[in-house]
mmCIF file of N, CA and C in Angstrom:
data_model
loop_
_atom_site.group_PDB
_atom_site.id
_atom_site.type_symbol
_atom_site.label_atom_id
_atom_site.label_comp_id
_atom_site.label_asym_id
_atom_site.label_seq_id
_atom_site.Cartn_x
_atom_site.Cartn_y
_atom_site.Cartn_z
ATOM 1 N N MET A 1 6.971 -12.136 21.937
ATOM 2 C CA MET A 1 7.349 -10.821 21.455
ATOM 3 C C MET A 1 6.688 -10.490 20.112
ATOM 4 N N PRO A 2 6.614 -11.426 19.141
ATOM 5 C CA PRO A 2 5.951 -11.095 17.876
ATOM 6 C C PRO A 2 4.478 -10.726 18.075
ATOM 7 N N PHE A 3 3.825 -11.379 19.059
ATOM 8 C CA PHE A 3 2.425 -11.054 19.321
ATOM 9 C C PHE A 3 2.293 -9.615 19.817
ATOM 10 N N ALA A 4 3.188 -9.209 20.701
ATOM 11 C CA ALA A 4 3.156 -7.847 21.232
ATOM 12 C C ALA A 4 3.382 -6.834 20.111
ATOM 13 N N ARG A 5 4.289 -7.146 19.226
ATOM 14 C CA ARG A 5 4.583 -6.251 18.108
ATOM 15 C C ARG A 5 3.370 -6.146 17.183
ATOM 16 N N ALA A 6 2.724 -7.267 16.917
ATOM 17 C CA ALA A 6 1.534 -7.253 16.065
ATOM 18 C C ALA A 6 0.404 -6.479 16.737
ATOM 19 N N PHE A 7 0.272 -6.650 18.044
ATOM 20 C CA PHE A 7 -0.762 -5.924 18.783
ATOM 21 C C PHE A 7 -0.520 -4.417 18.707
ATOM 22 N N LEU A 8 0.724 -3.996 18.895
ATOM 23 C CA LEU A 8 1.045 -2.572 18.809
ATOM 24 C C LEU A 8 0.776 -2.027 17.410
ATOM 25 N N CYS A 9 1.106 -2.818 16.399
ATOM 26 C CA CYS A 9 0.843 -2.390 15.019
ATOM 27 C C CYS A 9 -0.655 -2.215 14.776
ATOM 28 N N SER A 10 -1.453 -3.131 15.337
ATOM 29 C CA SER A 10 -2.900 -3.021 15.140
ATOM 30 C C SER A 10 -3.462 -1.781 15.828
ATOM 31 N N LEU A 11 -2.823 -1.355 16.914
ATOM 32 C CA LEU A 11 -3.259 -0.129 17.572
ATOM 33 C C LEU A 11 -2.862 1.115 16.779
ATOM 34 N N LEU A 12 -1.754 1.015 16.061
ATOM 35 C CA LEU A 12 -1.258 2.168 15.317
ATOM 36 C C LEU A 12 -1.889 2.307 13.931
ATOM 37 N N LEU A 13 -2.511 1.262 13.432
ATOM 38 C CA LEU A 13 -3.078 1.312 12.081
ATOM 39 C C LEU A 13 -4.101 2.430 11.874
ATOM 40 N N PRO A 14 -5.047 2.646 12.800
ATOM 41 C CA PRO A 14 -5.982 3.761 12.571
ATOM 42 C C PRO A 14 -5.273 5.114 12.488
ATOM 43 N N ALA A 15 -4.279 5.303 13.330
ATOM 44 C CA ALA A 15 -3.522 6.557 13.285
ATOM 45 C C ALA A 15 -2.753 6.660 11.974
ATOM 46 N N LEU A 16 -2.181 5.553 11.554
ATOM 47 C CA LEU A 16 -1.437 5.545 10.305
ATOM 48 C C LEU A 16 -2.369 5.810 9.126
ATOM 49 N N ALA A 17 -3.536 5.237 9.155
ATOM 50 C CA ALA A 17 -4.502 5.454 8.076
ATOM 51 C C ALA A 17 -4.913 6.923 8.016
ATOM 52 N N ALA A 18 -5.064 7.538 9.162
ATOM 53 C CA ALA A 18 -5.408 8.965 9.179
ATOM 54 C C ALA A 18 -4.283 9.790 8.574
ATOM 55 N N CYS A 19 -3.064 9.404 8.827
ATOM 56 C CA CYS A 19 -1.924 10.133 8.263
ATOM 57 C C CYS A 19 -1.874 9.992 6.743
ATOM 58 N N THR A 20 -2.174 8.824 6.235
ATOM 59 C CA THR A 20 -2.084 8.619 4.795
ATOM 60 C C THR A 20 -3.197 9.333 4.052
ATOM 61 N N THR A 21 -4.316 9.578 4.704
ATOM 62 C CA THR A 21 -5.398 10.257 4.012
ATOM 63 C C THR A 21 -5.231 11.769 4.038
ATOM 64 N N THR A 22 -4.476 12.298 4.998
ATOM 65 C CA THR A 22 -4.343 13.746 5.083
ATOM 66 C C THR A 22 -3.086 14.236 4.383
ATOM 67 N N ALA A 23 -1.938 13.705 4.742
ATOM 68 C CA ALA A 23 -0.684 14.215 4.193
ATOM 69 C C ALA A 23 -0.105 13.301 3.125
ATOM 70 N N GLY A 24 -0.452 12.052 3.160
ATOM 71 C CA GLY A 24 0.105 11.096 2.218
ATOM 72 C C GLY A 24 1.402 10.520 2.736
ATOM 73 N N PRO A 25 1.698 9.313 2.347
ATOM 74 C CA PRO A 25 2.920 8.666 2.823
ATOM 75 C C PRO A 25 4.164 9.215 2.144
ATOM 76 N N VAL A 26 5.268 9.037 2.797
ATOM 77 C CA VAL A 26 6.552 9.491 2.268
ATOM 78 C C VAL A 26 7.019 8.500 1.204
ATOM 79 N N PRO A 27 7.388 8.982 0.018
ATOM 80 C CA PRO A 27 7.883 8.064 -1.020
ATOM 81 C C PRO A 27 9.086 7.261 -0.520
ATOM 82 N N GLY A 28 9.120 6.006 -0.937
ATOM 83 C CA GLY A 28 10.208 5.121 -0.539
ATOM 84 C C GLY A 28 9.913 4.304 0.702
ATOM 85 N N THR A 29 8.746 4.522 1.316
ATOM 86 C CA THR A 29 8.388 3.768 2.513
ATOM 87 C C THR A 29 7.434 2.635 2.163
ATOM 88 N N ALA A 30 7.269 1.721 3.101
ATOM 89 C CA ALA A 30 6.334 0.619 2.907
ATOM 90 C C ALA A 30 4.905 1.141 2.780
ATOM 91 N N GLU A 31 4.597 2.189 3.503
ATOM 92 C CA GLU A 31 3.264 2.775 3.444
ATOM 93 C C GLU A 31 2.981 3.360 2.055
ATOM 94 N N PHE A 32 3.978 4.003 1.469
ATOM 95 C CA PHE A 32 3.837 4.558 0.126
ATOM 96 C C PHE A 32 3.562 3.442 -0.880
ATOM 97 N N ALA A 33 4.322 2.357 -0.772
ATOM 98 C CA ALA A 33 4.128 1.226 -1.676
ATOM 99 C C ALA A 33 2.727 0.638 -1.513
ATOM 100 N N ALA A 34 2.262 0.520 -0.272
ATOM 101 C CA ALA A 34 0.934 -0.038 -0.021
ATOM 102 C C ALA A 34 -0.156 0.840 -0.625
ATOM 103 N N VAL A 35 -0.005 2.147 -0.513
ATOM 104 C CA VAL A 35 -0.987 3.069 -1.082
ATOM 105 C C VAL A 35 -1.014 2.930 -2.604
ATOM 106 N N LYS A 36 0.143 2.834 -3.215
ATOM 107 C CA LYS A 36 0.199 2.722 -4.675
ATOM 108 C C LYS A 36 -0.384 1.392 -5.156
ATOM 109 N N VAL A 37 -0.108 0.314 -4.436
ATOM 110 C CA VAL A 37 -0.674 -0.995 -4.800
ATOM 111 C C VAL A 37 -2.199 -0.947 -4.682
ATOM 112 N N SER A 38 -2.684 -0.368 -3.597
ATOM 113 C CA SER A 38 -4.126 -0.259 -3.405
ATOM 114 C C SER A 38 -4.762 0.576 -4.513
ATOM 115 N N ARG A 39 -4.114 1.657 -4.861
ATOM 116 C CA ARG A 39 -4.645 2.521 -5.924
ATOM 117 C C ARG A 39 -4.621 1.795 -7.266
ATOM 118 N N GLY A 40 -3.603 0.955 -7.472
ATOM 119 C CA GLY A 40 -3.545 0.162 -8.687
ATOM 120 C C GLY A 40 -4.736 -0.771 -8.804
ATOM 121 N N TYR A 41 -5.094 -1.405 -7.680
ATOM 122 C CA TYR A 41 -6.272 -2.265 -7.687
ATOM 123 C C TYR A 41 -7.533 -1.449 -7.987
ATOM 124 N N ASP A 42 -7.640 -0.251 -7.380
ATOM 125 C CA ASP A 42 -8.796 0.611 -7.628
ATOM 126 C C ASP A 42 -8.930 0.959 -9.107
ATOM 127 N N CYS A 43 -7.789 1.184 -9.754
ATOM 128 C CA CYS A 43 -7.790 1.608 -11.158
ATOM 129 C C CYS A 43 -7.877 0.442 -12.136
ATOM 130 N N GLY A 44 -7.855 -0.767 -11.639
ATOM 131 C CA GLY A 44 -7.930 -1.921 -12.523
ATOM 132 C C GLY A 44 -6.622 -2.232 -13.229
ATOM 133 N N VAL A 45 -5.508 -1.792 -12.638
ATOM 134 C CA VAL A 45 -4.179 -2.029 -13.198
ATOM 135 C C VAL A 45 -3.665 -3.378 -12.680
ATOM 136 N N ALA A 46 -2.962 -4.104 -13.531
ATOM 137 C CA ALA A 46 -2.349 -5.363 -13.091
ATOM 138 C C ALA A 46 -1.258 -5.040 -12.073
ATOM 139 N N VAL A 47 -1.362 -5.635 -10.886
ATOM 140 C CA VAL A 47 -0.426 -5.362 -9.794
ATOM 141 C C VAL A 47 0.316 -6.643 -9.446
ATOM 142 N N ASP A 48 1.638 -6.576 -9.471
ATOM 143 C CA ASP A 48 2.466 -7.711 -9.055
ATOM 144 C C ASP A 48 2.927 -7.446 -7.616
ATOM 145 N N ARG A 49 2.060 -7.789 -6.689
ATOM 146 C CA ARG A 49 2.287 -7.501 -5.273
ATOM 147 C C ARG A 49 3.565 -8.168 -4.765
ATOM 148 N N ARG A 50 3.862 -9.354 -5.224
ATOM 149 C CA ARG A 50 5.075 -10.068 -4.778
ATOM 150 C C ARG A 50 6.343 -9.316 -5.172
ATOM 151 N N ARG A 51 6.366 -8.768 -6.370
ATOM 152 C CA ARG A 51 7.560 -8.013 -6.794
ATOM 153 C C ARG A 51 7.700 -6.720 -6.016
ATOM 154 N N VAL A 52 6.574 -6.098 -5.691
ATOM 155 C CA VAL A 52 6.639 -4.883 -4.872
ATOM 156 C C VAL A 52 7.198 -5.238 -3.499
ATOM 157 N N MET A 53 6.694 -6.322 -2.918
ATOM 158 C CA MET A 53 7.185 -6.747 -1.601
ATOM 159 C C MET A 53 8.657 -7.154 -1.656
ATOM 160 N N ALA A 54 9.073 -7.751 -2.750
ATOM 161 C CA ALA A 54 10.470 -8.168 -2.881
ATOM 162 C C ALA A 54 11.408 -6.961 -2.887
ATOM 163 N N GLY A 55 10.914 -5.825 -3.328
ATOM 164 C CA GLY A 55 11.727 -4.612 -3.354
ATOM 165 C C GLY A 55 11.840 -3.929 -2.001
ATOM 166 N N LEU A 56 11.062 -4.398 -1.029
ATOM 167 C CA LEU A 56 11.098 -3.807 0.309
ATOM 168 C C LEU A 56 12.089 -4.551 1.191
ATOM 169 N N ALA A 57 12.610 -3.849 2.170
ATOM 170 C CA ALA A 57 13.474 -4.494 3.166
ATOM 171 C C ALA A 57 12.621 -5.469 3.975
ATOM 172 N N PRO A 58 13.206 -6.564 4.436
ATOM 173 C CA PRO A 58 12.427 -7.536 5.210
ATOM 174 C C PRO A 58 11.693 -6.930 6.403
ATOM 175 N N ALA A 59 12.282 -5.939 7.039
ATOM 176 C CA ALA A 59 11.644 -5.308 8.197
ATOM 177 C C ALA A 59 10.423 -4.482 7.792
ATOM 178 N N GLU A 60 10.349 -4.044 6.550
ATOM 179 C CA GLU A 60 9.230 -3.217 6.083
ATOM 180 C C GLU A 60 8.057 -4.032 5.562
ATOM 181 N N ARG A 61 8.261 -5.295 5.284
ATOM 182 C CA ARG A 61 7.212 -6.113 4.653
ATOM 183 C C ARG A 61 5.981 -6.258 5.538
ATOM 184 N N GLY A 62 6.184 -6.380 6.838
ATOM 185 C CA GLY A 62 5.047 -6.484 7.757
ATOM 186 C C GLY A 62 4.203 -5.221 7.747
ATOM 187 N N ARG A 63 4.858 -4.062 7.720
ATOM 188 C CA ARG A 63 4.132 -2.788 7.648
ATOM 189 C C ARG A 63 3.370 -2.692 6.335
ATOM 190 N N PHE A 64 4.005 -3.123 5.251
ATOM 191 C CA PHE A 64 3.351 -3.089 3.941
ATOM 192 C C PHE A 64 2.075 -3.927 3.964
ATOM 193 N N VAL A 65 2.166 -5.145 4.480
ATOM 194 C CA VAL A 65 1.012 -6.043 4.517
ATOM 195 C C VAL A 65 -0.102 -5.451 5.369
ATOM 196 N N ALA A 66 0.249 -4.890 6.533
ATOM 197 C CA ALA A 66 -0.760 -4.327 7.427
ATOM 198 C C ALA A 66 -1.458 -3.129 6.793
ATOM 199 N N VAL A 67 -0.700 -2.224 6.223
ATOM 200 C CA VAL A 67 -1.291 -1.034 5.612
ATOM 201 C C VAL A 67 -2.089 -1.430 4.381
ATOM 202 N N ASN A 68 -1.569 -2.353 3.586
ATOM 203 C CA ASN A 68 -2.266 -2.789 2.387
ATOM 204 C C ASN A 68 -3.603 -3.427 2.734
ATOM 205 N N ALA A 69 -3.637 -4.227 3.798
ATOM 206 C CA ALA A 69 -4.894 -4.850 4.227
ATOM 207 C C ALA A 69 -5.891 -3.794 4.680
ATOM 208 N N SER A 70 -5.422 -2.809 5.400
ATOM 209 C CA SER A 70 -6.297 -1.725 5.861
ATOM 210 C C SER A 70 -6.875 -0.953 4.677
ATOM 211 N N LEU A 71 -6.057 -0.665 3.705
ATOM 212 C CA LEU A 71 -6.516 0.072 2.527
ATOM 213 C C LEU A 71 -7.451 -0.765 1.670
ATOM 214 N N ALA A 72 -7.224 -2.067 1.613
ATOM 215 C CA ALA A 72 -8.082 -2.941 0.815
ATOM 216 C C ALA A 72 -9.502 -2.929 1.368
ATOM 217 N N VAL A 73 -9.638 -2.917 2.685
ATOM 218 C CA VAL A 73 -10.958 -2.880 3.298
ATOM 219 C C VAL A 73 -11.639 -1.555 2.969
ATOM 220 N N LYS A 74 -10.911 -0.454 3.069
ATOM 221 C CA LYS A 74 -11.487 0.851 2.736
ATOM 222 C C LYS A 74 -11.884 0.914 1.269
ATOM 223 N N SER A 75 -11.044 0.381 0.410
ATOM 224 C CA SER A 75 -11.311 0.413 -1.020
ATOM 225 C C SER A 75 -12.538 -0.425 -1.354
ATOM 226 N N TYR A 76 -12.675 -1.557 -0.694
ATOM 227 C CA TYR A 76 -13.824 -2.424 -0.949
ATOM 228 C C TYR A 76 -15.122 -1.728 -0.549
ATOM 229 N N LYS A 77 -15.077 -1.003 0.552
ATOM 230 C CA LYS A 77 -16.286 -0.336 1.038
ATOM 231 C C LYS A 77 -16.654 0.878 0.193
ATOM 232 N N ALA A 78 -15.664 1.559 -0.343
ATOM 233 C CA ALA A 78 -15.932 2.768 -1.125
ATOM 234 C C ALA A 78 -14.975 2.831 -2.304
ATOM 235 N N PRO A 79 -15.188 1.996 -3.319
ATOM 236 C CA PRO A 79 -14.257 1.982 -4.448
ATOM 237 C C PRO A 79 -14.269 3.299 -5.212
ATOM 238 N N ARG A 80 -13.089 3.691 -5.647
ATOM 239 C CA ARG A 80 -12.951 4.909 -6.452
ATOM 240 C C ARG A 80 -12.430 4.501 -7.818
ATOM 241 N N HIS A 81 -12.945 5.121 -8.821
ATOM 242 C CA HIS A 81 -12.479 4.851 -10.171
ATOM 243 C C HIS A 81 -11.519 5.952 -10.593
ATOM 244 N N CYS A 82 -10.720 5.687 -11.580
ATOM 245 C CA CYS A 82 -9.771 6.707 -12.019
ATOM 246 C C CYS A 82 -9.850 6.875 -13.533
ATOM 247 N N ASP A 83 -9.421 8.039 -13.976
ATOM 248 C CA ASP A 83 -9.436 8.325 -15.405
ATOM 249 C C ASP A 83 -8.161 7.784 -16.060
ATOM 250 N N ALA A 84 -8.046 7.968 -17.350
ATOM 251 C CA ALA A 84 -6.911 7.412 -18.106
ATOM 252 C C ALA A 84 -5.581 8.004 -17.662
ATOM 253 N N ALA A 85 -5.557 9.298 -17.341
ATOM 254 C CA ALA A 85 -4.302 9.937 -16.915
ATOM 255 C C ALA A 85 -3.831 9.377 -15.579
ATOM 256 N N GLU A 86 -4.762 9.223 -14.636
ATOM 257 C CA GLU A 86 -4.378 8.668 -13.341
ATOM 258 C C GLU A 86 -3.965 7.204 -13.477
ATOM 259 N N ARG A 87 -4.682 6.460 -14.304
ATOM 260 C CA ARG A 87 -4.338 5.049 -14.525
ATOM 261 C C ARG A 87 -2.913 4.928 -15.064
ATOM 262 N N SER A 88 -2.559 5.798 -15.999
ATOM 263 C CA SER A 88 -1.209 5.792 -16.555
ATOM 264 C C SER A 88 -0.171 6.128 -15.496
ATOM 265 N N ALA A 89 -0.463 7.114 -14.653
ATOM 266 C CA ALA A 89 0.462 7.499 -13.585
ATOM 267 C C ALA A 89 0.640 6.360 -12.585
ATOM 268 N N VAL A 90 -0.450 5.694 -12.246
ATOM 269 C CA VAL A 90 -0.378 4.569 -11.305
ATOM 270 C C VAL A 90 0.440 3.427 -11.912
ATOM 271 N N GLN A 91 0.245 3.143 -13.194
ATOM 272 C CA GLN A 91 1.023 2.099 -13.855
ATOM 273 C C GLN A 91 2.514 2.424 -13.800
ATOM 274 N N HIS A 92 2.853 3.677 -14.052
ATOM 275 C CA HIS A 92 4.258 4.105 -14.009
ATOM 276 C C HIS A 92 4.835 3.954 -12.604
ATOM 277 N N GLU A 93 4.092 4.389 -11.584
ATOM 278 C CA GLU A 93 4.570 4.282 -10.208
ATOM 279 C C GLU A 93 4.743 2.828 -9.791
ATOM 280 N N LEU A 94 3.813 1.969 -10.200
ATOM 281 C CA LEU A 94 3.926 0.544 -9.854
ATOM 282 C C LEU A 94 5.121 -0.084 -10.568
ATOM 283 N N ALA A 95 5.358 0.308 -11.802
ATOM 284 C CA ALA A 95 6.529 -0.213 -12.520
ATOM 285 C C ALA A 95 7.822 0.203 -11.812
ATOM 286 N N THR A 96 7.848 1.418 -11.302
ATOM 287 C CA THR A 96 9.015 1.881 -10.557
ATOM 288 C C THR A 96 9.190 1.075 -9.270
ATOM 289 N N LEU A 97 8.100 0.788 -8.592
ATOM 290 C CA LEU A 97 8.182 0.013 -7.351
ATOM 291 C C LEU A 97 8.663 -1.420 -7.576
ATOM 292 N N THR A 98 8.282 -2.002 -8.694
ATOM 293 C CA THR A 98 8.696 -3.391 -8.954
ATOM 294 C C THR A 98 10.133 -3.488 -9.427
ATOM 295 N N ARG A 99 10.735 -2.382 -9.807
ATOM 296 C CA ARG A 99 12.139 -2.391 -10.257
ATOM 297 C C ARG A 99 13.128 -2.183 -9.131
ATOM 298 N N ARG A 100 12.655 -1.824 -7.950
ATOM 299 C CA ARG A 100 13.589 -1.564 -6.841
ATOM 300 C C ARG A 100 14.424 -2.740 -6.515
#
């Protein structure tokens, strides 16, 4: 059963990635956390991924890991830099995620 679930998730990842690039993830979801962690890496902000994951429900951690891995590959292929204002906003959002 876990293999089937992982297989289904791998089929849904491209669709999920398309959703995150057009409308953006809903705050409070594993996808939102993954996007913020990925953006933190892009901006060169120190990211405590374990604390972010600890703030998620156990059922959401698998989604977080899958989306985060997908975003990491995209970020590696086309890194984006951010200015000081965005870096500050990302730091604030990551601090909020680690306090959950």
